[in-house]
XYZ file of C-alpha atoms in Angstrom:
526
model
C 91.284 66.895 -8.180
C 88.932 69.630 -8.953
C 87.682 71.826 -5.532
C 84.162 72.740 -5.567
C 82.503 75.683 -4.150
C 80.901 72.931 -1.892
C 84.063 71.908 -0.784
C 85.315 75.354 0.604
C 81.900 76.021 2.341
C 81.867 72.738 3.636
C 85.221 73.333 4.827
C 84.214 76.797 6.169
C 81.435 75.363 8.372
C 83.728 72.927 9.868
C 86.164 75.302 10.755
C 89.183 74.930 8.594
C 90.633 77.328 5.833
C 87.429 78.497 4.361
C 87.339 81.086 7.176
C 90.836 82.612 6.578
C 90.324 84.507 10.067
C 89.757 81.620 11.885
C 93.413 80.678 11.466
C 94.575 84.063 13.675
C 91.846 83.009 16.713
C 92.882 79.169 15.991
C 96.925 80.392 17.364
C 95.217 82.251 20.474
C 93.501 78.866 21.480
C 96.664 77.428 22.767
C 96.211 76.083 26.227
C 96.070 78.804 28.921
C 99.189 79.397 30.775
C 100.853 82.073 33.787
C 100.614 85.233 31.645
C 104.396 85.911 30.667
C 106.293 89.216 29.340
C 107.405 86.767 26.195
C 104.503 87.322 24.372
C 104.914 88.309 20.539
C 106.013 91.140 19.656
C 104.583 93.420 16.527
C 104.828 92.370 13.590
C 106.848 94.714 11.128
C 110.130 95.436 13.811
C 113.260 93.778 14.013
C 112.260 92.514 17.216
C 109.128 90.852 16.214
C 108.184 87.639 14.593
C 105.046 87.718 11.789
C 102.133 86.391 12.598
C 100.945 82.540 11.756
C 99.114 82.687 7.973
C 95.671 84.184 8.663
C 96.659 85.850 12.142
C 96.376 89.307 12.521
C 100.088 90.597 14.398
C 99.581 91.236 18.179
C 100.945 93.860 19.498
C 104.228 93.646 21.717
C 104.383 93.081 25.668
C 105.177 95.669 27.894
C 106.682 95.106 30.961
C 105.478 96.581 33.798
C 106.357 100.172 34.862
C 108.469 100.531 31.457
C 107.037 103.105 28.387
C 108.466 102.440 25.225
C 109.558 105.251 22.679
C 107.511 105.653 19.943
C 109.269 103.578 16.646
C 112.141 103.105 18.846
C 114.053 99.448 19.064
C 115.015 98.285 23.077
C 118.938 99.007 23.030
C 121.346 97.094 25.288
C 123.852 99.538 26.932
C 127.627 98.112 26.302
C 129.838 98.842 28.974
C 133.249 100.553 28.112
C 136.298 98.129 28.459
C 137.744 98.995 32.320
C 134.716 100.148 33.758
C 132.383 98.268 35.878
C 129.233 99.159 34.038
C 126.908 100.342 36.187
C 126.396 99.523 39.844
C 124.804 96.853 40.994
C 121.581 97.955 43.113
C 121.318 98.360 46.576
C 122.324 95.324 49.335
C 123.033 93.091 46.286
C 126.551 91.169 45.661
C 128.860 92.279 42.868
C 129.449 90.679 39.133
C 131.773 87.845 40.387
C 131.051 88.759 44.206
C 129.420 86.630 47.241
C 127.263 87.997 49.845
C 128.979 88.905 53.396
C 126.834 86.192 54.963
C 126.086 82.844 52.169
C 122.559 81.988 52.801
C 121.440 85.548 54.026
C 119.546 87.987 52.010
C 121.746 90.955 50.755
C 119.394 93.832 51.043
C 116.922 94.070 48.700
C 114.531 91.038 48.480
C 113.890 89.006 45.215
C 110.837 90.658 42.892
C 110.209 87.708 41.854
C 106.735 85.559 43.897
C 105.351 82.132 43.471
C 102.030 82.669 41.359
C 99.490 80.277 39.919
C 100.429 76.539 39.657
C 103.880 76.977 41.496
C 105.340 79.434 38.362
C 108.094 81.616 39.554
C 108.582 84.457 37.141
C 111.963 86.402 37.844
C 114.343 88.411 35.246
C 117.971 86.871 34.676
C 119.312 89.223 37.576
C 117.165 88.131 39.951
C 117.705 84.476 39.015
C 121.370 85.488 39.665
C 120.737 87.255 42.975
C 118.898 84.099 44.692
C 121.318 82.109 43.316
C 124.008 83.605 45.134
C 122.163 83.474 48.247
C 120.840 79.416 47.867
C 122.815 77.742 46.013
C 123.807 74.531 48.080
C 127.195 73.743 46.071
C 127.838 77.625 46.891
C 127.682 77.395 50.167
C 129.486 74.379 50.150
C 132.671 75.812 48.883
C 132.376 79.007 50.665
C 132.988 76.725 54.063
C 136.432 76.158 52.411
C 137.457 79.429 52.874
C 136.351 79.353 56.202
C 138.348 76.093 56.669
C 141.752 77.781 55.212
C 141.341 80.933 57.544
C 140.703 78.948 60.330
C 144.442 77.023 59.534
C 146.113 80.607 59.513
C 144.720 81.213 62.969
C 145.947 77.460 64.163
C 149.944 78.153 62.096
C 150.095 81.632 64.083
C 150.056 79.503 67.675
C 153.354 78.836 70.044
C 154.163 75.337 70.917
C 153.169 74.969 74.567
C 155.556 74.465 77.254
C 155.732 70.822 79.092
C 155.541 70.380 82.534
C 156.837 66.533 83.980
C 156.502 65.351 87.616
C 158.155 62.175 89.341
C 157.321 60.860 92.828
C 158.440 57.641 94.860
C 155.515 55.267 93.983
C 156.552 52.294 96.288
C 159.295 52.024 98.996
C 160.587 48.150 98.613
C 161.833 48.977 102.229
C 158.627 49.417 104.313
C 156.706 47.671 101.485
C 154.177 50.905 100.903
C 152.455 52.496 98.262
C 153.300 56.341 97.928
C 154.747 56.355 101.035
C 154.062 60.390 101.813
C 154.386 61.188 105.317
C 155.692 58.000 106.672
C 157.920 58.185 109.410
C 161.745 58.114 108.336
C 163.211 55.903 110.877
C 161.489 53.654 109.683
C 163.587 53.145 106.653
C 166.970 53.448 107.449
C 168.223 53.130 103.810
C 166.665 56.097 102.685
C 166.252 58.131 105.911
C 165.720 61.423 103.832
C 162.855 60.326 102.751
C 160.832 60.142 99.371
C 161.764 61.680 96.311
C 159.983 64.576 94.170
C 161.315 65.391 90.521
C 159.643 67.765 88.673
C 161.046 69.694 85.213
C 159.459 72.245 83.042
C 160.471 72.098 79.367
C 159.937 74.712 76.108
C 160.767 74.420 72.646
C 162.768 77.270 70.724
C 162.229 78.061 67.417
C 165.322 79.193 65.732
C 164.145 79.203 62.046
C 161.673 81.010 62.308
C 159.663 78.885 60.824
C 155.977 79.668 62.324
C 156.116 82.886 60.798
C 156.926 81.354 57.029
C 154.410 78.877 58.213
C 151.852 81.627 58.797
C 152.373 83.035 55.322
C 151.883 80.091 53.800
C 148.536 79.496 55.149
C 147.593 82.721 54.511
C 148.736 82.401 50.813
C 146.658 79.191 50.181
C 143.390 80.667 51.765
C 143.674 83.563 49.140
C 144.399 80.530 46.658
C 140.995 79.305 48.297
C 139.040 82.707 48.334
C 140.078 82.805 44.211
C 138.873 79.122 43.545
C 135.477 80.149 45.409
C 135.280 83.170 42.960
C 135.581 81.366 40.072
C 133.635 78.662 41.026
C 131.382 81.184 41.527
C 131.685 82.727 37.983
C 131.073 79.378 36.029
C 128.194 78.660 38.185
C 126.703 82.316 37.047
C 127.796 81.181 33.453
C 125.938 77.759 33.367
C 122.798 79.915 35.422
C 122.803 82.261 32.281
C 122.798 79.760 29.667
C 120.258 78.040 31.208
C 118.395 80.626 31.471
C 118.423 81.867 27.522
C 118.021 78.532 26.901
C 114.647 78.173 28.990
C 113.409 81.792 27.051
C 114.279 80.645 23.870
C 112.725 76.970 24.258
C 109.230 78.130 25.870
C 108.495 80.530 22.472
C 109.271 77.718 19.934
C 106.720 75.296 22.463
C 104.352 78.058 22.065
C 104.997 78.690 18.318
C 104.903 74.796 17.855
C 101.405 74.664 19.916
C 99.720 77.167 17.745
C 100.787 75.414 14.360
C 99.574 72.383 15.696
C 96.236 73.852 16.827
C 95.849 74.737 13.205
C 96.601 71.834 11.379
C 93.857 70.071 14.287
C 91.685 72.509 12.460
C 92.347 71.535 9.050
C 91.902 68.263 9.635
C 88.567 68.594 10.678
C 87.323 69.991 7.645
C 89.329 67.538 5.664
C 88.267 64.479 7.838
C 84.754 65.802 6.736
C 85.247 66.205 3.125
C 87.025 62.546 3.440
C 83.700 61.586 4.343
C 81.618 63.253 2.088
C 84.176 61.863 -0.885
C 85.113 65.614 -1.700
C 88.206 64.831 -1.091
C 91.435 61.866 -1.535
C 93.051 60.619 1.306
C 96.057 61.318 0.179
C 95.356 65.567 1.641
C 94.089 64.028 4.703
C 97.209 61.664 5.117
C 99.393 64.583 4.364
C 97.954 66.785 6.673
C 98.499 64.257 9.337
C 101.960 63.112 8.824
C 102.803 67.534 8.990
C 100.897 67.573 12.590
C 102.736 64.387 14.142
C 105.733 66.123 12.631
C 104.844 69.106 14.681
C 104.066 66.984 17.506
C 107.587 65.086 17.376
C 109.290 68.468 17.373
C 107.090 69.747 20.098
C 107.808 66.567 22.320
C 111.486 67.309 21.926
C 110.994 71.075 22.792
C 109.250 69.654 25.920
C 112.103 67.068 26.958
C 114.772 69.695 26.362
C 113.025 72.103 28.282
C 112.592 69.471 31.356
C 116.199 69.148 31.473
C 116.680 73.184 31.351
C 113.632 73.695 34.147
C 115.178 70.666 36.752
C 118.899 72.780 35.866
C 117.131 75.733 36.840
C 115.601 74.441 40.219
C 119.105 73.134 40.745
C 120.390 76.439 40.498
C 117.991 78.153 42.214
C 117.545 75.691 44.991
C 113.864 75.431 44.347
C 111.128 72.196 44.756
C 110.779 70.144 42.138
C 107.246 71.068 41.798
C 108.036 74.486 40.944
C 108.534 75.961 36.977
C 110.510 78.631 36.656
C 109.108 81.270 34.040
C 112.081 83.761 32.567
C 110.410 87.483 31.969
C 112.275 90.636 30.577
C 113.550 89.463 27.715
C 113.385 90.460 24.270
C 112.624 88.425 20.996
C 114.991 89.743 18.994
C 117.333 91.809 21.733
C 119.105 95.227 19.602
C 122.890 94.565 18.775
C 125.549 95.931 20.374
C 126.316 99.592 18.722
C 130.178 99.121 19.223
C 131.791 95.945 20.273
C 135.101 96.221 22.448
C 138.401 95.295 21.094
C 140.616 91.757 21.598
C 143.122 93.792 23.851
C 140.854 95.891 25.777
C 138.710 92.536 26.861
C 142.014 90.432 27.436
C 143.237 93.088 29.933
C 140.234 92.736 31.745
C 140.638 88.998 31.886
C 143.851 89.288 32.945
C 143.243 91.969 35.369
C 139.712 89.944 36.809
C 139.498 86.560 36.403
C 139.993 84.238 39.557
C 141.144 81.143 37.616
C 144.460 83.772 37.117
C 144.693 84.833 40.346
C 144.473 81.555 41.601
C 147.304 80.103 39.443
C 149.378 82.688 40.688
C 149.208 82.522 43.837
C 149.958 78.996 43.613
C 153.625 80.098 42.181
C 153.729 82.492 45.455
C 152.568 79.471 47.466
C 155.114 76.879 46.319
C 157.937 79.761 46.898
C 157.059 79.765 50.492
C 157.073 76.499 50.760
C 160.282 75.998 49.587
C 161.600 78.883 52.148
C 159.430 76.741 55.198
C 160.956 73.675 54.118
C 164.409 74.728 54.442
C 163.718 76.622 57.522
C 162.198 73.018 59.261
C 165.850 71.723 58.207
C 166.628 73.748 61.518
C 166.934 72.006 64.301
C 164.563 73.345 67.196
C 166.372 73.960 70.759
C 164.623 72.824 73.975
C 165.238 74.163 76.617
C 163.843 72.997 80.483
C 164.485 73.720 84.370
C 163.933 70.544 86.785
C 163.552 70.933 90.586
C 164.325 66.633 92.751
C 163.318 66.919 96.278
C 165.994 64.280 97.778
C 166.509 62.440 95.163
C 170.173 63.731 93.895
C 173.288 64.974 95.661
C 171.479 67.406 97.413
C 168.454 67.813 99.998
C 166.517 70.571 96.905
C 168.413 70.531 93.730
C 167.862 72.435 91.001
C 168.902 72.511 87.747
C 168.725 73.760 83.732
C 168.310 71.587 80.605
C 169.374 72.224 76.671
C 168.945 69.221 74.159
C 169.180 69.845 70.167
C 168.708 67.425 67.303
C 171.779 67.262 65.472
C 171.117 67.122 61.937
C 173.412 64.179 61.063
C 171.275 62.744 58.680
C 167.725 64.273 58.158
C 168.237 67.827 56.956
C 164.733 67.566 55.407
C 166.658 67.325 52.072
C 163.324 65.214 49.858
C 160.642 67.762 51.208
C 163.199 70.613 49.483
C 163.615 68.923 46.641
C 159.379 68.399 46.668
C 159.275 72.007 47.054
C 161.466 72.948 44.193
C 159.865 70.585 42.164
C 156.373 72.592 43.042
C 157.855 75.674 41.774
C 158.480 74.322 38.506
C 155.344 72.654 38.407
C 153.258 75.546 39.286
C 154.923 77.947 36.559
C 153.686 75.732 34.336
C 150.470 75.806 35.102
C 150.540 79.366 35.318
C 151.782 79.499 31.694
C 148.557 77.107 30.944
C 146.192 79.080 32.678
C 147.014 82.849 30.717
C 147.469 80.900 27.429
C 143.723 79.515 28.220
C 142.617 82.648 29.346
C 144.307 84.675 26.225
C 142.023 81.924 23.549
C 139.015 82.335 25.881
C 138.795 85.406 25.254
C 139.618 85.690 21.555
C 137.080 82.894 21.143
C 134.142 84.886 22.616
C 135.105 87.853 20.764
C 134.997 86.282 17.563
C 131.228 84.818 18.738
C 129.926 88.213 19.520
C 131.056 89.345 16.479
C 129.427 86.501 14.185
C 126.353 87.103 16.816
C 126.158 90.383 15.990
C 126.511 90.357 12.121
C 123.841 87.912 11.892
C 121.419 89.736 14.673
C 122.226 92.739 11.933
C 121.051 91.331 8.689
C 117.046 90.978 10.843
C 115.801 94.277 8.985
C 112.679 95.258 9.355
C 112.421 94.738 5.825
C 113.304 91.176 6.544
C 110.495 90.581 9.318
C 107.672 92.074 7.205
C 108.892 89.577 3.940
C 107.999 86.632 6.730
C 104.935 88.447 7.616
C 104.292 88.893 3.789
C 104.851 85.093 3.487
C 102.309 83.959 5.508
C 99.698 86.936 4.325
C 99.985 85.619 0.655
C 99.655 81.777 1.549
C 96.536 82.776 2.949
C 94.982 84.914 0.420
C 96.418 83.089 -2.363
C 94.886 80.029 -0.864
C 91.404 81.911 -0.068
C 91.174 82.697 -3.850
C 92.279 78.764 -4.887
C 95.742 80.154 -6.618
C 97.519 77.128 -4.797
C 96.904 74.165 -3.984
C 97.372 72.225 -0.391
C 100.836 71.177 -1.310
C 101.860 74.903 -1.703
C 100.263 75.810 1.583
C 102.042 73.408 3.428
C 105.140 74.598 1.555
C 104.923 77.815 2.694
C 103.408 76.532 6.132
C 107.032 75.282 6.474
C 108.840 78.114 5.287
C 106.644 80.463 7.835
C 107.099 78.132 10.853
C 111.013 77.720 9.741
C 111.766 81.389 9.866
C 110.031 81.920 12.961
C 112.324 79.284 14.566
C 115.133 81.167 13.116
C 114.356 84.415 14.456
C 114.245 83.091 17.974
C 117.378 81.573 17.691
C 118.916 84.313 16.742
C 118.074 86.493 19.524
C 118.989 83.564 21.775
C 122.708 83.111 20.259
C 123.368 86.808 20.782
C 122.462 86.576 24.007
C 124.483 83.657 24.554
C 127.308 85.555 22.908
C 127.387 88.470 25.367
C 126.886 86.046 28.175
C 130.367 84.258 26.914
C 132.012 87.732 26.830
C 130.787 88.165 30.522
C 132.316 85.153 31.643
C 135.668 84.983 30.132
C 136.329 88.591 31.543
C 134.141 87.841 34.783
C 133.430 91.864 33.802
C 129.628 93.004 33.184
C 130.750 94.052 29.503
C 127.321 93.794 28.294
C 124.848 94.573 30.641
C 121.341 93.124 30.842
């Protein structure tokens, strides 16, 4: 069908593509929300994604108290393999560390503040930080620790002595009841009168068993201690994810929301040229099947992000009323300049993660078992004193006691054989854990690596082609050199590559974040 003149001015008053500008202030109209540091960046950088067809580039966020260098790209700082990166600030826990008191503030208090509408803005460190000091399933665990020092304290204790007494409790002579102080002449069967017995009693360790006991307690509260840490360091792993994940799903809802804002806008002017008979249904129906399309793909952004925001309150222990808005994050974060080697990072797996340490002190811990088991095949000795006030062949005697189990037939031989059988078990195990620990690590390597090479090939060259894109849909559209078909076309491509940029920046992060975790080292800090 032939366009008019008419057409476009009709179009123009009722605010679709004739006005080519329009489009840019259509993307700003999105619904107003917390202001956020994720707002576009420039147009024309690496870290930047073009502007919408029609929409002039805004210029990039700037968070507060930070001055950007002139041309310059935000850098991530890589951490040599071995060192800790740097330190951690002041009063805050350690990579991989707990606070001395779970529950307590460390120090410094959170930046982050409840603003408008219950929106919590914080960066990913200070997610981490009030995680650490909230986290219910945290806490939790960290009582387990508590629970294996506290059976150190009861292995260390001596069995108590025992102390017996005996008296005459009826006299079938003189028919009384504790018959103390009755007068003996009155009995003349038992004219010395009643009887006391008492005996005192200990038991001898000759084993030494307590103290094997004692290490063995204290081994399986480090064994305790390590399974805290780690359970600590996939908990900071799954917080981190999340987190990305939130960043990266809140710019494609606000990318989504300003396409759909402009194909509302279309359709106005085409619903009017519908009625005029300017144009066929057929460009109105198209234009309508693109938005619900949008609107699909924004419904799942919104779903997906519910499940990421309830994670996040999880994590954070927060009310369900509450969003949590991510801030200090880049679009398209820089690339690592060098990336550390398979053997540097696997040392520092080996050398830091608690999943290890744990596993091996299980093989220490069924080794002293092993040694207490055959130590409890020793008998104990008991030993005793006993004092009978008339009751044997003399008026006060006194006497010594020695009894010993003989071990005739229980020399605690199936809780040995248990304990050897533990020892195999557990070198197993410990085989498992540093052949897991060697492909975790070679598995996150080669991620950062693809991560990398593909955050790389965003040129700048690249991000202005996008931008150049969505400038020549519009223009070539303004002067009628395409048709609606070939908008939409390029509609796609624009809104495509947008999504691609962000997803980009998101798996690099999620890369480094990987790298992090399977050394439980701050290789790449934030």
């Amino acid at each position: 069908m032939r366009l008019t003149a008419r057409f476009f001015r009709t179009l123009a008053v009722a605010g679709g593509l004739g006005l080519l500008p329009g489009l840019g202030r259509a993307q700003r109209m999105a619904t107003p929300r917390p202001p956020s540091s994720m707002s576009r960046p420039q147009a024309g950088t690496p870290n930047a994604l073009p502007a919408a067809p029609g929409q002039p580039a805004a210029r990039p966020a700037q968070a507060p108290g930070q001055t950007p260098a002139a041309g310059a790209l935000p850098t991530n700082q890589l951490a040599q393999p071995g060192q800790a990166g740097t330190a951690p600030m002041a009063g805050s826990p350690g990579y991989g560390q707990y606070p001395v008191v779970p529950g307590m503030p460390a120090g410094v208090p959170i930046r982050a503040a409840l603003g408008a509408a219950d929106t919590l803005r914080l960066t990913l460190a200070e997610a981490q930080q009030q995680f650490v000091q909230t986290n219910f399933q945290l806490l939790a665990q960290r009582f387990n620790v508590n629970l294996a020092q506290a059976t150190v304290v009861q292995s260390a204790l001596r069995d108590n002595p025992n102390l017996s007494a005996e008296v005459n409790a009826y006299n079938p002579n003189t028919r009384q009841f504790f018959p103390f102080g009755t007068d003996k002449s009155l009995d003349p069967n038992n004219p010395t009168g009643n009887t006391v017995v008492l005996q005192l009693q200990q038991l001898i360790n000759l084993s030494g068993s307590r103290a094997k006991l004692v290490q063995l307690s204290s081994t399986n509260a480090e064994v305790q201690q390590a399974a805290f840490e780690d359970l600590l360091r996939n908990s900071r792993f799954q917080l981190s994810q999340t987190f990305f994940n939130v960043v990266a799903e809140r710019r494609k809802l606000d990318l989504l929301r300003a396409q759909r804002d402009q194909l509302a806008r279309l359709l106005v002017g085409f619903r009017e040229q519908l009625r005029l008979g300017t144009v066929a249904g057929f460009e109105v129906t198209r234009l309508e099947l693109e938005r619900q399309s949008l609107e699909k793909d924004r419904s799942d952004q919104l779903t997906q992000l519910g499940q990421d925001e309830a994670a996040l309150r999880v994590f954070l222990a927060l009310p369900g009323t509450t969003f949590v808005a991510p801030i200090g994050q880049d679009l398209l974060p820089a690339p690592p300049a060098t990336l550390p080697t398979l053997a540097d990072l696997t040392t520092l797996a080996y050398q830091y993660r608690p999943d290890l340490r744990a596993a091996t002190k299980q093989t220490d811990y069924a080794q002293q078992n092993l040694r207490l088991q055959h130590a409890l095949a020793v008998p104990k000795l008991t030993i005793g004193a006993d004092y009978a006030s008339y009751g044997n062949a003399y008026a006060h005697y006194y006497g010594l006691q020695t009894a010993i189990d003989l071990p005739v037939a229980n020399r605690n031989q199936g809780n040995i054989q248990a304990a050897q059988v533990g020892i195999q078990q557990s070198a197993q195990g410990l085989n498992q854990n540093k052949l897991q620990v060697e492909q975790d690590v070679a598995a996150a390597v080669e991620q950062v690596q693809r991560a990398t090479e593909l955050r790389r090939s965003v040129t700048p060259e690249y991000v202005a082609t996008i931008a150049d894109v969505s400038r020549n849909a519009a223009a070539d559209y303004k002067r009628r050199l395409i048709d609606l078909v070939s908008f939409i076309d390029k509609f796609r491509a624009y809104n495509a590559a947008q999504l691609n940029l962000i997803d980009i920046g998101n798996r690099l992060e999620q890369a480094k974040q990987q790298v992090n975790f399977v050394t439980n080292t701050p290789v790449f800090q934030d």
